[in-house]
PDB file of C-alpha atoms and ligand atoms in Angstrom:
ATOM      1  CA  UNK A 228       0.000   0.000   0.000  1.00  0.00           C
ATOM      2  CA  UNK A 229       1.487   3.434  -0.913  1.00  0.00           C
ATOM      3  CA  UNK A 230       1.477   6.275   1.534  1.00  0.00           C
ATOM      4  CA  UNK A 231       0.887   9.976   1.088  1.00  0.00           C
ATOM      5  CA  UNK A 232       0.772  13.021   3.332  1.00  0.00           C
ATOM      6  CA  UNK A 233      -2.166  14.341   5.289  1.00  0.00           C
ATOM      7  CA  UNK A 234      -0.678  17.566   6.627  1.00  0.00           C
ATOM      8  CA  UNK A 235       2.600  16.477   8.247  1.00  0.00           C
ATOM      9  CA  UNK A 236       1.322  12.921   8.879  1.00  0.00           C
ATOM     10  CA  UNK A 237       2.007  10.010   6.567  1.00  0.00           C
ATOM     11  CA  UNK A 238      -1.182   8.034   5.814  1.00  0.00           C
ATOM     12  CA  UNK A 239      -2.205   5.229   3.458  1.00  0.00           C
ATOM     13  CA  UNK A 240      -3.202   6.710   0.114  1.00  0.00           C
ATOM     14  CA  UNK A 241      -6.554   4.960   0.333  1.00  0.00           C
ATOM     15  CA  UNK A 242      -7.302   6.715   3.647  1.00  0.00           C
ATOM     16  CA  UNK A 243      -6.469  10.326   2.754  1.00  0.00           C
ATOM     17  CA  UNK A 244      -9.850  11.191   1.184  1.00  0.00           C
ATOM     18  CA  UNK A 245     -11.589   9.979   4.360  1.00  0.00           C
ATOM     19  CA  UNK A 246      -9.389  12.208   6.552  1.00  0.00           C
ATOM     20  CA  UNK A 247     -10.078  15.184   4.264  1.00  0.00           C
ATOM     21  CA  UNK A 248     -13.811  14.412   4.403  1.00  0.00           C
ATOM     22  CA  UNK A 249     -13.740  14.550   8.224  1.00  0.00           C
ATOM     23  CA  UNK A 250     -12.066  17.967   8.102  1.00  0.00           C
ATOM     24  CA  UNK A 251     -14.701  19.472   5.799  1.00  0.00           C
ATOM     25  CA  UNK A 252     -17.649  17.744   7.492  1.00  0.00           C
ATOM     26  CA  UNK A 253     -16.466  19.401  10.682  1.00  0.00           C
ATOM     27  CA  UNK A 254     -15.770  22.906   9.342  1.00  0.00           C
ATOM     28  CA  UNK A 255     -18.695  23.260   6.859  1.00  0.00           C
ATOM     29  CA  UNK A 256     -21.125  25.142   9.175  1.00  0.00           C
ATOM     30  CA  UNK A 257     -18.532  27.789  10.150  1.00  0.00           C
ATOM     31  CA  UNK A 258     -16.464  27.668   6.920  1.00  0.00           C
ATOM     32  CA  UNK A 259     -17.392  31.108   5.532  1.00  0.00           C
ATOM     33  CA  UNK A 260     -17.023  32.892   8.877  1.00  0.00           C
ATOM     34  CA  UNK A 261     -13.618  31.258   9.446  1.00  0.00           C
ATOM     35  CA  UNK A 262     -12.493  32.209   5.928  1.00  0.00           C
ATOM     36  CA  UNK A 263     -13.299  35.861   6.583  1.00  0.00           C
ATOM     37  CA  UNK A 264     -11.661  35.851  10.010  1.00  0.00           C
ATOM     38  CA  UNK A 265      -8.485  33.956   9.221  1.00  0.00           C
ATOM     39  CA  UNK A 266      -7.767  35.801   5.959  1.00  0.00           C
ATOM     40  CA  UNK A 267      -9.038  39.137   7.339  1.00  0.00           C
ATOM     41  CA  UNK A 268     -11.347  39.267   4.330  1.00  0.00           C
ATOM     42  CA  UNK A 269      -8.515  38.876   1.822  1.00  0.00           C
ATOM     43  CA  UNK A 270      -9.994  35.696   0.319  1.00  0.00           C
ATOM     44  CA  UNK A 271     -12.693  37.910  -1.201  1.00  0.00           C
ATOM     45  CA  UNK A 272     -10.031  39.934  -3.055  1.00  0.00           C
ATOM     46  CA  UNK A 273      -8.191  36.779  -4.233  1.00  0.00           C
ATOM     47  CA  UNK A 274     -11.477  35.411  -5.577  1.00  0.00           C
ATOM     48  CA  UNK A 275     -12.443  38.740  -7.182  1.00  0.00           C
ATOM     49  CA  UNK A 276      -9.079  38.693  -8.974  1.00  0.00           C
ATOM     50  CA  UNK A 277      -9.761  35.118 -10.104  1.00  0.00           C
ATOM     51  CA  UNK A 278     -13.098  36.206 -11.577  1.00  0.00           C
ATOM     52  CA  UNK A 279     -11.330  39.027 -13.463  1.00  0.00           C
ATOM     53  CA  UNK A 280      -8.715  36.645 -14.893  1.00  0.00           C
ATOM     54  CA  UNK A 281     -11.487  34.189 -15.849  1.00  0.00           C
ATOM     55  CA  UNK A 282     -12.753  36.836 -18.305  1.00  0.00           C
ATOM     56  CA  UNK A 283     -16.008  34.958 -18.835  1.00  0.00           C
ATOM     57  CA  UNK A 284     -18.551  35.772 -21.527  1.00  0.00           C
ATOM     58  CA  UNK A 285     -22.318  35.282 -21.794  1.00  0.00           C
ATOM     59  CA  UNK A 286     -23.037  31.681 -22.746  1.00  0.00           C
ATOM     60  CA  UNK A 287     -19.791  30.194 -21.368  1.00  0.00           C
ATOM     61  CA  UNK A 288     -19.775  26.720 -19.791  1.00  0.00           C
ATOM     62  CA  UNK A 289     -17.981  26.670 -16.422  1.00  0.00           C
ATOM     63  CA  UNK A 290     -17.062  23.885 -14.003  1.00  0.00           C
ATOM     64  CA  UNK A 291     -16.215  24.883 -10.422  1.00  0.00           C
ATOM     65  CA  UNK A 292     -14.402  21.970  -8.749  1.00  0.00           C
ATOM     66  CA  UNK A 293     -14.133  21.701  -4.957  1.00  0.00           C
ATOM     67  CA  UNK A 294     -16.583  24.585  -5.055  1.00  0.00           C
ATOM     68  CA  UNK A 295     -17.543  24.251  -1.384  1.00  0.00           C
ATOM     69  CA  UNK A 296     -19.747  27.060  -0.178  1.00  0.00           C
ATOM     70  CA  UNK A 297     -20.111  28.436  -3.681  1.00  0.00           C
ATOM     71  CA  UNK A 298     -18.768  31.994  -3.709  1.00  0.00           C
ATOM     72  CA  UNK A 299     -16.821  31.570  -6.976  1.00  0.00           C
ATOM     73  CA  UNK A 300     -19.711  29.682  -8.609  1.00  0.00           C
ATOM     74  CA  UNK A 301     -22.039  32.553  -7.700  1.00  0.00           C
ATOM     75  CA  UNK A 302     -19.688  35.179  -9.134  1.00  0.00           C
ATOM     76  CA  UNK A 303     -19.214  33.134 -12.331  1.00  0.00           C
ATOM     77  CA  UNK A 304     -22.985  32.633 -12.715  1.00  0.00           C
ATOM     78  CA  UNK A 305     -23.458  36.424 -12.839  1.00  0.00           C
ATOM     79  CA  UNK A 306     -20.974  36.613 -15.747  1.00  0.00           C
ATOM     80  CA  UNK A 307     -22.241  33.788 -17.974  1.00  0.00           C
ATOM     81  CA  UNK A 308     -25.899  34.833 -17.835  1.00  0.00           C
ATOM     82  CA  UNK A 309     -28.903  32.662 -18.569  1.00  0.00           C
ATOM     83  CA  UNK A 310     -27.439  31.276 -21.813  1.00  0.00           C
ATOM     84  CA  UNK A 311     -24.363  29.958 -19.973  1.00  0.00           C
ATOM     85  CA  UNK A 312     -23.997  27.374 -17.252  1.00  0.00           C
ATOM     86  CA  UNK A 313     -21.936  27.021 -14.078  1.00  0.00           C
ATOM     87  CA  UNK A 314     -21.752  23.535 -12.562  1.00  0.00           C
ATOM     88  CA  UNK A 315     -21.013  23.703  -8.842  1.00  0.00           C
ATOM     89  CA  UNK A 316     -19.287  20.530  -7.616  1.00  0.00           C
ATOM     90  CA  UNK A 317     -17.501  19.188  -4.557  1.00  0.00           C
ATOM     91  CA  UNK A 318     -16.664  15.761  -3.139  1.00  0.00           C
ATOM     92  CA  UNK A 319     -18.157  16.765   0.217  1.00  0.00           C
ATOM     93  CA  UNK A 320     -21.936  16.848   0.659  1.00  0.00           C
ATOM     94  CA  UNK A 321     -21.870  19.044   3.779  1.00  0.00           C
ATOM     95  CA  UNK A 322     -19.852  21.757   1.997  1.00  0.00           C
ATOM     96  CA  UNK A 323     -21.976  21.518  -1.128  1.00  0.00           C
ATOM     97  CA  UNK A 324     -25.218  21.710   0.841  1.00  0.00           C
ATOM     98  CA  UNK A 325     -24.039  24.841   2.675  1.00  0.00           C
ATOM     99  CA  UNK A 326     -23.106  26.319  -0.712  1.00  0.00           C
ATOM    100  CA  UNK A 327     -26.380  25.374  -2.361  1.00  0.00           C
ATOM    101  CA  UNK A 328     -28.366  27.037   0.481  1.00  0.00           C
ATOM    102  CA  UNK A 329     -26.281  30.164   0.094  1.00  0.00           C
ATOM    103  CA  UNK A 330     -26.819  30.244  -3.697  1.00  0.00           C
ATOM    104  CA  UNK A 331     -30.572  29.752  -3.283  1.00  0.00           C
ATOM    105  CA  UNK A 332     -30.631  32.602  -0.723  1.00  0.00           C
ATOM    106  CA  UNK A 333     -28.965  34.745  -3.398  1.00  0.00           C
ATOM    107  CA  UNK A 334     -31.707  33.738  -5.863  1.00  0.00           C
ATOM    108  CA  UNK A 335     -29.402  31.577  -7.980  1.00  0.00           C
ATOM    109  CA  UNK A 336     -30.053  27.918  -8.744  1.00  0.00           C
ATOM    110  CA  UNK A 337     -27.122  26.044 -10.284  1.00  0.00           C
ATOM    111  CA  UNK A 338     -26.591  22.383 -11.122  1.00  0.00           C
ATOM    112  CA  UNK A 339     -24.931  21.075  -7.971  1.00  0.00           C
ATOM    113  CA  UNK A 340     -23.136  17.748  -8.037  1.00  0.00           C
ATOM    114  CA  UNK A 341     -21.133  15.630  -5.612  1.00  0.00           C
ATOM    115  CA  UNK A 342     -18.077  14.498  -7.533  1.00  0.00           C
ATOM    116  CA  UNK A 343     -14.443  13.616  -7.094  1.00  0.00           C
ATOM    117  CA  UNK A 344     -12.046  15.779  -9.115  1.00  0.00           C
ATOM    118  CA  UNK A 345     -10.030  12.640  -9.852  1.00  0.00           C
ATOM    119  CA  UNK A 346     -13.015  11.069 -11.719  1.00  0.00           C
ATOM    120  CA  UNK A 347     -15.012  13.845 -13.336  1.00  0.00           C
ATOM    121  CA  UNK A 348     -18.372  12.693 -14.738  1.00  0.00           C
ATOM    122  CA  UNK A 349     -18.232  15.043 -17.758  1.00  0.00           C
ATOM    123  CA  UNK A 350     -17.431  14.511 -21.439  1.00  0.00           C
ATOM    124  CA  UNK A 351     -14.157  15.515 -23.075  1.00  0.00           C
ATOM    125  CA  UNK A 352     -13.733  19.050 -24.485  1.00  0.00           C
ATOM    126  CA  UNK A 353     -16.831  20.494 -22.817  1.00  0.00           C
ATOM    127  CA  UNK A 354     -16.056  23.533 -20.623  1.00  0.00           C
ATOM    128  CA  UNK A 355     -14.661  26.983 -21.463  1.00  0.00           C
ATOM    129  CA  UNK A 356     -13.385  27.377 -17.897  1.00  0.00           C
ATOM    130  CA  UNK A 357     -12.571  25.035 -15.020  1.00  0.00           C
ATOM    131  CA  UNK A 358     -11.759  26.484 -11.602  1.00  0.00           C
ATOM    132  CA  UNK A 359     -10.492  24.980  -8.373  1.00  0.00           C
ATOM    133  CA  UNK A 360     -10.040  27.317  -5.400  1.00  0.00           C
ATOM    134  CA  UNK A 361      -8.238  26.062  -2.291  1.00  0.00           C
ATOM    135  CA  UNK A 362      -9.153  22.505  -3.267  1.00  0.00           C
ATOM    136  CA  UNK A 363      -6.200  20.980  -5.142  1.00  0.00           C
ATOM    137  CA  UNK A 364      -4.082  20.915  -1.959  1.00  0.00           C
ATOM    138  CA  UNK A 365      -6.490  18.387  -0.429  1.00  0.00           C
ATOM    139  CA  UNK A 366      -6.546  15.937  -3.327  1.00  0.00           C
ATOM    140  CA  UNK A 367      -4.719  12.618  -3.058  1.00  0.00           C
ATOM    141  CA  UNK A 368      -3.513  12.404  -6.688  1.00  0.00           C
ATOM    142  CA  UNK A 369      -3.091  15.992  -7.897  1.00  0.00           C
ATOM    143  CA  UNK A 370      -1.706  14.795 -11.243  1.00  0.00           C
ATOM    144  CA  UNK A 371      -4.799  12.653 -11.897  1.00  0.00           C
ATOM    145  CA  UNK A 372      -7.134  15.528 -10.972  1.00  0.00           C
ATOM    146  CA  UNK A 373      -5.244  17.989 -13.202  1.00  0.00           C
ATOM    147  CA  UNK A 374      -5.404  15.550 -16.150  1.00  0.00           C
ATOM    148  CA  UNK A 375      -9.158  15.238 -15.624  1.00  0.00           C
ATOM    149  CA  UNK A 376      -9.510  19.041 -15.572  1.00  0.00           C
ATOM    150  CA  UNK A 377      -7.566  19.224 -18.835  1.00  0.00           C
ATOM    151  CA  UNK A 378      -9.683  16.481 -20.412  1.00  0.00           C
ATOM    152  CA  UNK A 379     -13.028  18.228 -19.776  1.00  0.00           C
ATOM    153  CA  UNK A 380     -11.805  21.626 -21.048  1.00  0.00           C
ATOM    154  CA  UNK A 381     -12.384  22.635 -24.656  1.00  0.00           C
ATOM    155  CA  UNK A 382      -9.203  23.252 -26.659  1.00  0.00           C
ATOM    156  CA  UNK A 383      -8.246  26.857 -25.839  1.00  0.00           C
ATOM    157  CA  UNK A 384     -10.124  26.572 -22.520  1.00  0.00           C
ATOM    158  CA  UNK A 385      -8.660  27.806 -19.254  1.00  0.00           C
ATOM    159  CA  UNK A 386      -7.981  26.205 -15.881  1.00  0.00           C
ATOM    160  CA  UNK A 387      -7.681  28.511 -12.866  1.00  0.00           C
ATOM    161  CA  UNK A 388      -6.070  27.049  -9.741  1.00  0.00           C
ATOM    162  CA  UNK A 389      -6.288  29.417  -6.768  1.00  0.00           C
ATOM    163  CA  UNK A 390      -4.315  27.959  -3.877  1.00  0.00           C
ATOM    164  CA  UNK A 391      -2.106  28.784  -0.912  1.00  0.00           C
ATOM    165  CA  UNK A 392       1.488  28.802  -2.057  1.00  0.00           C
ATOM    166  CA  UNK A 393       5.044  29.544  -1.007  1.00  0.00           C
ATOM    167  CA  UNK A 394       5.208  32.887   0.751  1.00  0.00           C
ATOM    168  CA  UNK A 395       8.048  35.386   0.085  1.00  0.00           C
ATOM    169  CA  UNK A 396      11.085  34.859   2.358  1.00  0.00           C
ATOM    170  CA  UNK A 397      10.689  38.071   4.441  1.00  0.00           C
ATOM    171  CA  UNK A 398       7.145  37.023   5.396  1.00  0.00           C
ATOM    172  CA  UNK A 399       8.017  33.430   6.359  1.00  0.00           C
ATOM    173  CA  UNK A 400       8.606  33.874  10.106  1.00  0.00           C
ATOM    174  CA  UNK A 401       5.484  35.899  10.771  1.00  0.00           C
ATOM    175  CA  UNK A 402       3.421  33.572   8.585  1.00  0.00           C
ATOM    176  CA  UNK A 403       4.667  30.477  10.430  1.00  0.00           C
ATOM    177  CA  UNK A 404       3.883  32.094  13.779  1.00  0.00           C
ATOM    178  CA  UNK A 405       0.382  33.013  12.605  1.00  0.00           C
ATOM    179  CA  UNK A 406      -0.246  29.592  11.021  1.00  0.00           C
ATOM    180  CA  UNK A 407       0.877  27.391  13.884  1.00  0.00           C
ATOM    181  CA  UNK A 408       0.226  29.550  16.960  1.00  0.00           C
ATOM    182  CA  UNK A 409      -2.875  31.578  16.068  1.00  0.00           C
ATOM    183  CA  UNK A 410      -4.814  29.676  13.413  1.00  0.00           C
ATOM    184  CA  UNK A 411      -5.530  26.480  15.417  1.00  0.00           C
ATOM    185  CA  UNK A 412      -6.626  28.634  18.400  1.00  0.00           C
ATOM    186  CA  UNK A 413      -8.943  30.643  16.136  1.00  0.00           C
ATOM    187  CA  UNK A 414     -10.322  27.357  14.764  1.00  0.00           C
ATOM    188  CA  UNK A 415     -10.955  26.101  18.305  1.00  0.00           C
ATOM    189  CA  UNK A 416     -12.588  29.347  19.373  1.00  0.00           C
ATOM    190  CA  UNK A 417     -14.868  29.867  16.357  1.00  0.00           C
ATOM    191  CA  UNK A 418     -15.494  26.365  14.989  1.00  0.00           C
ATOM    192  CA  UNK A 419     -14.678  24.256  18.060  1.00  0.00           C
ATOM    193  CA  UNK A 420     -12.027  22.478  15.976  1.00  0.00           C
ATOM    194  CA  UNK A 421      -8.298  23.199  16.333  1.00  0.00           C
ATOM    195  CA  UNK A 422      -7.167  20.050  14.485  1.00  0.00           C
ATOM    196  CA  UNK A 423      -8.723  20.999  11.130  1.00  0.00           C
ATOM    197  CA  UNK A 424      -6.944  24.354  11.168  1.00  0.00           C
ATOM    198  CA  UNK A 425      -3.676  22.719  12.221  1.00  0.00           C
ATOM    199  CA  UNK A 426      -4.199  20.481   9.128  1.00  0.00           C
ATOM    200  CA  UNK A 427      -4.768  23.611   7.008  1.00  0.00           C
ATOM    201  CA  UNK A 428      -1.427  25.099   8.127  1.00  0.00           C
ATOM    202  CA  UNK A 429       0.406  21.805   7.565  1.00  0.00           C
ATOM    203  CA  UNK A 430      -1.184  21.040   4.194  1.00  0.00           C
ATOM    204  CA  UNK A 431      -0.128  24.459   2.892  1.00  0.00           C
ATOM    205  CA  UNK A 432       3.518  23.585   3.710  1.00  0.00           C
ATOM    206  CA  UNK A 433       3.176  20.245   1.877  1.00  0.00           C
ATOM    207  CA  UNK A 434       1.656  21.758  -1.276  1.00  0.00           C
ATOM    208  CA  UNK A 435       3.906  22.239  -4.337  1.00  0.00           C
ATOM    209  CA  UNK A 436       5.566  25.645  -4.723  1.00  0.00           C
ATOM    210  CA  UNK A 437       4.534  28.001  -7.533  1.00  0.00           C
ATOM    211  CA  UNK A 438       7.163  26.603  -9.933  1.00  0.00           C
ATOM    212  CA  UNK A 439       6.510  22.957  -8.975  1.00  0.00           C
ATOM    213  CA  UNK A 440       2.782  23.331  -9.565  1.00  0.00           C
ATOM    214  CA  UNK A 441       3.485  24.980 -12.915  1.00  0.00           C
ATOM    215  CA  UNK A 442       5.632  21.971 -13.886  1.00  0.00           C
ATOM    216  CA  UNK A 443       2.916  19.556 -12.701  1.00  0.00           C
ATOM    217  CA  UNK A 444       0.252  21.376 -14.725  1.00  0.00           C
ATOM    218  CA  UNK A 445       2.427  21.208 -17.849  1.00  0.00           C
ATOM    219  CA  UNK A 446       3.041  17.491 -17.277  1.00  0.00           C
ATOM    220  CA  UNK A 447      -0.738  17.041 -16.915  1.00  0.00           C
ATOM    221  CA  UNK A 448      -1.384  18.321 -20.437  1.00  0.00           C
ATOM    222  CA  UNK A 449      -1.618  22.123 -20.266  1.00  0.00           C
ATOM    223  CA  UNK A 450       0.244  23.698 -23.183  1.00  0.00           C
ATOM    224  CA  UNK A 451       0.722  27.070 -21.536  1.00  0.00           C
ATOM    225  CA  UNK A 452       0.900  27.706 -17.779  1.00  0.00           C
ATOM    226  CA  UNK A 453       1.606  30.866 -15.852  1.00  0.00           C
ATOM    227  CA  UNK A 454       0.993  32.083 -12.310  1.00  0.00           C
ATOM    228  CA  UNK A 455       0.278  35.298 -10.479  1.00  0.00           C
ATOM    229  CA  UNK A 456       1.512  35.682  -6.892  1.00  0.00           C
ATOM    230  CA  UNK A 457      -1.013  37.357  -4.611  1.00  0.00           C
ATOM    231  CA  UNK A 458      -0.293  38.890  -1.186  1.00  0.00           C
ATOM    232  CA  UNK A 459       3.424  38.101  -1.333  1.00  0.00           C
ATOM    233  CA  UNK A 460       2.944  34.505  -2.475  1.00  0.00           C
ATOM    234  CA  UNK A 461       0.581  33.643   0.365  1.00  0.00           C
ATOM    235  CA  UNK A 462      -1.678  32.600  -2.473  1.00  0.00           C
ATOM    236  CA  UNK A 463      -0.987  31.989  -6.173  1.00  0.00           C
ATOM    237  CA  UNK A 464      -3.362  31.902  -9.102  1.00  0.00           C
ATOM    238  CA  UNK A 465      -2.128  29.421 -11.720  1.00  0.00           C
ATOM    239  CA  UNK A 466      -3.594  29.752 -15.194  1.00  0.00           C
ATOM    240  CA  UNK A 467      -3.365  26.756 -17.520  1.00  0.00           C
ATOM    241  CA  UNK A 468      -4.437  26.818 -21.162  1.00  0.00           C
ATOM    242  CA  UNK A 469      -5.386  23.613 -22.972  1.00  0.00           C
ATOM    243  CA  UNK A 470      -3.720  24.051 -26.342  1.00  0.00           C
TER     244      UNK A 470
HETATM  245  C1  LIG B 162     -10.859  24.799   1.460  1.00  0.00           C
HETATM  246  S1  LIG B 162     -12.307  24.197   0.654  1.00  0.00           S
HETATM  247  C2  LIG B 162     -12.498  25.318  -0.693  1.00  0.00           C
HETATM  248  C3  LIG B 162     -13.917  25.665  -0.980  1.00  0.00           C
HETATM  249  C4  LIG B 162     -14.120  26.810  -1.980  1.00  0.00           C
HETATM  250  N1  LIG B 162     -13.606  26.465  -3.285  1.00  0.00           N
HETATM  251  C5  LIG B 162     -13.476  28.075  -1.505  1.00  0.00           C
HETATM  252  O1  LIG B 162     -12.605  28.597  -2.190  1.00  0.00           O
HETATM  253  O2  LIG B 162     -13.846  28.583  -0.448  1.00  0.00           O
HETATM  254  C6  LIG B 162     -11.660  22.765  -0.128  1.00  0.00           C
HETATM  255  C7  LIG B 162     -12.727  21.908  -0.762  1.00  0.00           C
HETATM  256  O3  LIG B 162     -12.090  20.876  -1.531  1.00  0.00           O
HETATM  257  C8  LIG B 162     -12.965  19.764  -1.533  1.00  0.00           C
HETATM  258  N2  LIG B 162     -12.251  18.573  -2.022  1.00  0.00           N
HETATM  259  C9  LIG B 162     -11.252  17.898  -1.413  1.00  0.00           C
HETATM  260  N3  LIG B 162     -10.869  16.847  -2.163  1.00  0.00           N
HETATM  261  C10 LIG B 162     -11.638  16.858  -3.281  1.00  0.00           C
HETATM  262  C11 LIG B 162     -11.732  16.033  -4.442  1.00  0.00           C
HETATM  263  N4  LIG B 162     -10.926  14.970  -4.610  1.00  0.00           N
HETATM  264  N5  LIG B 162     -12.633  16.336  -5.396  1.00  0.00           N
HETATM  265  C12 LIG B 162     -13.451  17.409  -5.245  1.00  0.00           C
HETATM  266  N6  LIG B 162     -13.419  18.227  -4.166  1.00  0.00           N
HETATM  267  C13 LIG B 162     -12.532  17.970  -3.199  1.00  0.00           C
HETATM  268  C14 LIG B 162     -13.395  19.700  -0.063  1.00  0.00           C
HETATM  269  O4  LIG B 162     -14.514  18.882   0.120  1.00  0.00           O
HETATM  270  C15 LIG B 162     -13.627  21.172   0.255  1.00  0.00           C
HETATM  271  O5  LIG B 162     -14.960  21.559   0.072  1.00  0.00           O
END
């Protein structure tokens, strides 16, 4: 049996998805509040930038993977209009349900589907845009998921991967202090769950750097890949084009 990482722990590959499921089952009810608190609202700016780079048009077909509580899906839906379609997906029912309720409250009904990014139930060459925000880091086989994302994109289509990344050197010390000393306490205080936020801090350190993810995306079939560092590399937006 092969092993992989779950944060800083080594676990059987077959068990990682179950560990990730427990994290998101636990955090789903307080996910949006925690996102605002721990990023001091910055996640809204990172997502707004992602929507700008997406450059969607009326009628576009969009797949939001690991879409969770649905903020990107909602923003995309406003851009593609009634002739387009945004499919809101996640492997976790609790996250998806929270997202679907939020979308309905906003007066938007989207196709919502539980699915694993490593086995996408969509035909080849279908979407103009695929997005995955803060989701890739949690996947067991990132290469398999990226190949699936490439497969379902139309030629010329765009993948946007928004994810925590390698922070600039001068910020490292403060970021480590915040991640390991403050974040788990905040998680305990707000969501009653320190362990999930300890996992968040650890999983960020285990995720490929900007350049490594670029290489992985190229190896997964994207003809052109580039990235934009946001907030000093705290987060990076990788853009992959299926050529
Ligand atoms: C940190 S949340 C991100 C949610 C949302 N995209 C956002 O930006 O706020 C990560 C999401 O990835 C989902 N996820 C983890 N592994 C997945 C997989 N293999 N396929 C699809 N979604 C997955 C989790 O269920 C969780 O909802």
